[in-house]
Amino acid sequence: MAALSGCGRNFSLINRTKTVLLTDEIDEQELREQLDHVRSLRLTKKEMIWLAGNTFYGRKQIFAPDFLAWLGDFQLPDYELSRRNGQYELTFPGKWTHTSMWEIPALAIINELRSRTAMKEMGPFALDVLYARAKAKMWSKVEQLKVYPDLRISDFGTRRRHSFLWQRWCVEALKEGIGASFSGTSNVLLAMDTDLEALGTNAHELPMVVAALAKTDAELAVAPYKVLQDWNRLYGGNLLIVLPDAFGTAAFLRGAPDWVADWTGFRPDSAPPIEGAKRLSLGGQKWAAIRGRSS
């Protein structure tokens, strides 16, 4: 599994599964062509109009004009690509505001090129059968979800998708299959094209950067909560989902201010969903008890 990691002024691709030798599976020239293509992309007029006028999290015109102007001229910074011990060393030097934006396209490119390699020797009929089976398996899961009308599910699969077209098919299948139970997708293009809600949460990167900028121990201690305050202010009290594990969930709950309890949900990112939810529930009960004794 690949991920992006920040270090100083650089973002770098890290393949966590060392047994997978990416240089054996992905052609370097093809990788460079895809990375260069992404650098050539700009938001279209249609996309800019949609971003400026659409409703996000219950608010219209959520983005300031100066931010949209910056985004309209945005270009991904250059990259550095080399090989080492069967892995690609892919680094993005530059300002954090720009290098951070490489995370989604870089990981999506790596994963899609791996998928293409895996299917390269398959003929047209074999590919038809492969995708027919995949669609049937996906639809069987959609039908299982139908029996839970109170369920809310959203798509956050862009970084590690099989391909763009497959992600689009899955998003459209969920929209048709479970209707209002499908909350939306973090893929903004698919949200625009399929008339779905564009969803997202804050990321580990935000409290990490705020912590790195802290000048005192006191500022360091409140870094995770400052991110939540800024997030709340920016999005007007919508999308109040807490990401508690940037520096450990237990530490987050131990120091959390009372107002965190007013947020509507937690995202247990560093553990399986059921295990993570149970851990948060137990931690939240202890936190509430401590808060109760100290008030």
Coordinates of C-alpha atoms in Angstrom, one line a residue:
M1 CA 0.0 0.0 0.0
A2 CA 1.4 3.4 -1.0
A3 CA 1.1 6.6 1.0
L4 CA 2.6 10.1 0.9
S5 CA 4.7 11.4 3.7
G6 CA 5.8 15.0 4.4
C7 CA 9.3 15.8 5.6
G8 CA 10.6 19.4 5.8
R9 CA 9.7 21.0 2.5
N10 CA 9.3 17.7 0.6
F11 CA 6.4 15.3 0.2
S12 CA 7.5 11.7 -0.7
L13 CA 5.8 8.6 -1.9
I14 CA 6.3 5.6 0.4
N15 CA 5.4 2.1 -0.5
R16 CA 4.5 0.5 2.8
T17 CA 4.3 -3.0 1.3
K18 CA 8.0 -3.6 0.7
T19 CA 7.4 -7.0 -0.9
V20 CA 5.7 -5.3 -3.8
L21 CA 8.5 -4.0 -6.1
L22 CA 6.9 -1.1 -7.9
T23 CA 9.7 -0.8 -10.5
D24 CA 8.9 -4.3 -11.6
E25 CA 5.2 -3.5 -12.0
I26 CA 5.1 0.0 -13.4
D27 CA 7.0 1.3 -16.4
E28 CA 9.0 4.4 -15.6
Q29 CA 8.2 6.2 -18.8
E30 CA 4.5 5.6 -18.4
L31 CA 4.6 6.8 -14.9
R32 CA 6.4 10.0 -16.0
E33 CA 3.9 10.6 -18.7
Q34 CA 1.0 10.4 -16.2
L35 CA 2.7 12.7 -13.7
D36 CA 3.5 15.2 -16.5
H37 CA -0.1 15.0 -17.7
V38 CA -1.5 15.8 -14.2
R39 CA 0.9 18.8 -14.0
S40 CA -0.7 20.1 -17.3
L41 CA -4.2 20.1 -15.9
R42 CA -6.1 23.2 -14.9
L43 CA -9.7 23.6 -13.6
T44 CA -12.1 24.2 -16.5
K45 CA -14.6 27.1 -16.6
K46 CA -17.4 24.7 -15.9
E47 CA -15.6 23.4 -12.8
M48 CA -14.9 26.9 -11.5
I49 CA -18.5 28.0 -11.9
W50 CA -19.7 24.8 -10.1
L51 CA -17.2 25.4 -7.2
A52 CA -18.2 29.0 -6.9
G53 CA -22.0 28.5 -7.0
N54 CA -22.6 25.1 -5.5
T55 CA -23.8 24.4 -2.0
F56 CA -21.4 22.6 0.3
Y57 CA -22.3 21.5 3.8
G58 CA -25.4 23.5 3.7
R59 CA -23.7 26.8 2.6
K60 CA -23.6 28.5 -0.7
Q61 CA -20.4 30.3 -1.9
I62 CA -18.4 28.6 0.7
F63 CA -15.1 29.5 -1.0
A64 CA -13.7 33.1 -0.9
P65 CA -13.1 34.8 -4.3
D66 CA -9.4 35.2 -3.6
F67 CA -9.1 31.4 -2.9
L68 CA -11.0 30.5 -6.1
A69 CA -8.7 32.9 -8.1
W70 CA -5.7 31.1 -6.6
L71 CA -7.2 27.7 -7.4
G72 CA -8.0 28.7 -11.0
D73 CA -4.3 29.4 -11.6
F74 CA -3.0 26.5 -9.6
Q75 CA -0.4 24.1 -11.1
L76 CA 1.1 21.1 -9.3
P77 CA 4.8 21.6 -8.6
D78 CA 7.5 19.6 -10.3
Y79 CA 8.5 16.2 -9.1
E80 CA 11.7 14.1 -8.7
L81 CA 11.6 10.5 -9.7
S82 CA 14.4 7.8 -9.2
R83 CA 14.7 4.1 -8.5
R84 CA 16.1 2.4 -5.4
N85 CA 16.0 -1.2 -4.3
G86 CA 13.0 -2.0 -6.5
Q87 CA 11.0 1.0 -5.4
Y88 CA 10.3 4.4 -7.0
E89 CA 11.5 7.4 -5.0
L90 CA 9.0 10.0 -5.9
T91 CA 9.5 13.3 -4.2
F92 CA 7.6 16.7 -4.5
P93 CA 9.8 19.6 -3.3
G94 CA 8.2 23.0 -2.7
K95 CA 5.7 24.9 -0.5
W96 CA 3.3 22.9 1.6
T97 CA 0.3 24.6 0.0
H98 CA 1.4 23.1 -3.4
T99 CA 3.2 19.8 -2.6
S100 CA 0.3 18.6 -0.4
M101 CA -2.0 18.7 -3.5
W102 CA 0.0 15.9 -5.0
E103 CA -1.3 13.3 -2.5
I104 CA -4.4 12.2 -4.3
P105 CA -3.2 12.2 -8.0
A106 CA 0.1 10.6 -7.2
L107 CA -1.4 7.7 -5.3
A108 CA -4.2 7.3 -7.8
I109 CA -1.7 7.1 -10.7
I110 CA 0.4 4.5 -9.0
N111 CA -2.6 2.3 -8.2
E112 CA -4.1 2.6 -11.7
L113 CA -0.8 1.8 -13.4
R114 CA -0.5 -1.3 -11.2
S115 CA -4.0 -2.4 -12.2
R116 CA -3.1 -1.9 -15.9
T117 CA 0.0 -4.0 -15.5
A118 CA -2.0 -6.8 -13.9
M119 CA -4.5 -6.9 -16.8
K120 CA -2.0 -6.2 -19.6
E121 CA -1.9 -9.8 -20.9
M122 CA -5.7 -10.3 -20.8
G123 CA -7.7 -10.4 -24.0
P124 CA -11.0 -8.6 -24.6
F125 CA -13.2 -11.5 -23.6
A126 CA -11.2 -12.2 -20.4
L127 CA -11.5 -8.5 -19.5
D128 CA -15.3 -8.5 -20.1
V129 CA -15.7 -11.5 -17.8
L130 CA -13.4 -9.9 -15.2
Y131 CA -15.5 -6.7 -15.0
A132 CA -18.8 -8.6 -15.2
R133 CA -17.8 -10.6 -12.2
A134 CA -16.6 -7.5 -10.4
K135 CA -19.8 -5.7 -11.1
A136 CA -21.9 -8.6 -9.9
K137 CA -19.9 -8.8 -6.7
M138 CA -20.2 -5.0 -6.2
W139 CA -24.0 -5.1 -6.8
S140 CA -24.4 -8.0 -4.4
K141 CA -22.9 -5.8 -1.7
V142 CA -25.2 -2.9 -2.7
E143 CA -28.2 -5.2 -2.2
Q144 CA -26.9 -6.2 1.2
L145 CA -26.7 -2.5 2.2
K146 CA -30.3 -1.9 1.1
V147 CA -31.7 -3.7 4.2
Y148 CA -30.2 -1.1 6.5
P149 CA -32.2 2.1 5.7
D150 CA -30.6 4.1 8.5
L151 CA -27.1 3.4 7.2
R152 CA -25.2 6.3 5.7
I153 CA -22.2 5.5 3.5
S154 CA -19.9 7.7 1.4
D155 CA -17.1 7.1 -1.1
F156 CA -13.5 8.0 -0.1
G157 CA -11.7 5.6 -2.4
T158 CA -10.0 7.9 -4.9
R159 CA -6.4 7.5 -3.7
R160 CA -6.4 3.7 -3.8
R161 CA -8.9 3.0 -6.6
H162 CA -8.5 0.3 -9.3
S163 CA -9.2 3.0 -11.9
F164 CA -11.1 6.2 -12.5
L165 CA -13.8 4.4 -14.6
W166 CA -14.3 1.7 -12.0
Q167 CA -14.7 4.2 -9.3
R168 CA -17.3 6.1 -11.3
W169 CA -19.2 2.9 -11.9
C170 CA -19.2 2.0 -8.2
V171 CA -20.3 5.5 -7.2
E172 CA -23.2 5.4 -9.8
A173 CA -24.1 1.9 -8.6
L174 CA -24.3 3.1 -5.0
K175 CA -26.4 6.1 -6.0
E176 CA -28.9 4.0 -7.8
G177 CA -28.9 1.1 -5.4
I178 CA -29.2 2.7 -2.0
G179 CA -30.4 6.1 -2.9
A180 CA -30.4 8.6 0.1
S181 CA -28.3 6.2 2.2
F182 CA -25.4 7.1 -0.1
S183 CA -24.2 10.4 1.3
G184 CA -21.8 11.4 -1.5
T185 CA -18.2 11.2 -2.5
S186 CA -14.9 12.9 -1.7
N187 CA -14.1 12.8 -5.5
V188 CA -15.2 16.4 -6.4
L189 CA -15.4 15.7 -10.1
L190 CA -17.6 12.7 -9.6
A191 CA -19.8 14.7 -7.2
M192 CA -20.2 17.3 -9.9
D193 CA -20.9 14.8 -12.7
T194 CA -23.3 12.7 -10.7
D195 CA -25.1 15.4 -8.8
L196 CA -23.9 14.1 -5.4
E197 CA -22.7 15.8 -2.3
A198 CA -18.9 16.5 -2.2
L199 CA -17.8 15.2 1.2
G200 CA -14.5 15.3 3.1
T201 CA -13.0 15.4 6.6
N202 CA -9.9 17.1 8.0
A203 CA -6.7 15.1 7.6
H204 CA -3.9 14.0 9.9
E205 CA -1.7 16.5 8.1
L206 CA -3.4 19.5 9.5
P207 CA -2.7 18.9 13.3
M208 CA 0.8 17.8 12.3
V209 CA 1.5 21.1 10.6
V210 CA 0.0 23.1 13.4
A211 CA 2.1 21.2 15.9
A212 CA 5.2 21.8 13.8
L213 CA 4.5 25.5 13.8
A214 CA 3.9 25.7 17.6
K215 CA 6.4 27.9 19.4
T216 CA 5.6 26.7 23.0
D217 CA 4.6 23.5 24.7
A218 CA 1.2 25.0 25.4
E219 CA 0.6 25.7 21.7
L220 CA 1.8 22.2 20.9
A221 CA -0.7 20.6 23.3
V222 CA -3.7 22.4 21.8
A223 CA -2.7 21.9 18.1
P224 CA -5.3 19.1 17.4
Y225 CA -8.1 21.2 18.9
K226 CA -7.0 24.4 17.2
V227 CA -7.5 22.6 13.9
L228 CA -11.0 21.6 14.9
Q229 CA -11.9 25.2 15.9
D230 CA -10.6 26.6 12.6
W231 CA -12.4 23.8 10.7
N232 CA -15.7 24.6 12.5
R233 CA -15.3 28.3 11.8
L234 CA -14.5 27.7 8.0
Y235 CA -17.4 25.3 7.4
G236 CA -20.0 27.1 9.6
G237 CA -20.7 24.3 12.0
N238 CA -21.1 21.6 9.3
L239 CA -19.2 18.4 8.8
L240 CA -18.2 18.1 12.5
I241 CA -16.3 14.9 12.2
V242 CA -13.4 14.5 14.6
L243 CA -10.1 12.8 13.5
P244 CA -8.6 12.0 16.9
D245 CA -5.6 9.9 16.2
A246 CA -2.9 12.1 14.7
F247 CA -1.0 11.8 18.0
G248 CA -3.0 9.0 19.5
T249 CA -6.7 8.7 20.3
A250 CA -6.1 8.3 24.1
A251 CA -4.0 11.5 24.3
F252 CA -6.6 13.4 22.2
L253 CA -9.5 12.4 24.5
R254 CA -7.4 13.0 27.6
G255 CA -6.9 16.7 26.7
A256 CA -10.1 17.3 24.7
P257 CA -12.1 20.5 25.6
D258 CA -15.7 20.1 26.5
W259 CA -17.0 21.4 23.2
V260 CA -15.6 18.4 21.4
A261 CA -18.6 16.5 22.7
D262 CA -20.9 18.6 20.6
W263 CA -19.3 17.3 17.4
T264 CA -21.5 14.8 15.5
G265 CA -19.0 12.0 14.9
F266 CA -15.5 10.5 15.0
R267 CA -13.4 9.0 12.3
P268 CA -11.5 5.9 13.6
D269 CA -8.9 6.0 10.9
S270 CA -6.0 4.0 12.5
A271 CA -8.1 0.9 13.4
P272 CA -10.7 -1.4 11.9
P273 CA -14.1 0.3 12.0
I274 CA -15.8 -1.8 14.8
E275 CA -12.7 -2.0 16.9
G276 CA -12.0 1.7 16.5
A277 CA -15.6 2.7 17.3
K278 CA -15.5 0.6 20.5
R279 CA -12.2 2.1 21.5
L280 CA -13.6 5.6 21.0
S281 CA -16.8 4.7 22.9
L282 CA -14.8 3.5 25.9
G283 CA -12.4 6.4 25.7
G284 CA -15.3 8.8 25.4
Q285 CA -17.0 7.4 28.5
K286 CA -13.8 7.8 30.6
W287 CA -13.3 11.3 29.2
A288 CA -16.9 12.2 30.1
A289 CA -16.5 10.8 33.6
I290 CA -13.3 12.7 34.2
R291 CA -14.9 15.9 32.9
G292 CA -17.9 15.3 35.2
R293 CA -15.7 14.9 38.2
S294 CA -13.7 18.1 37.4
S295 CA -16.7 20.3 36.8

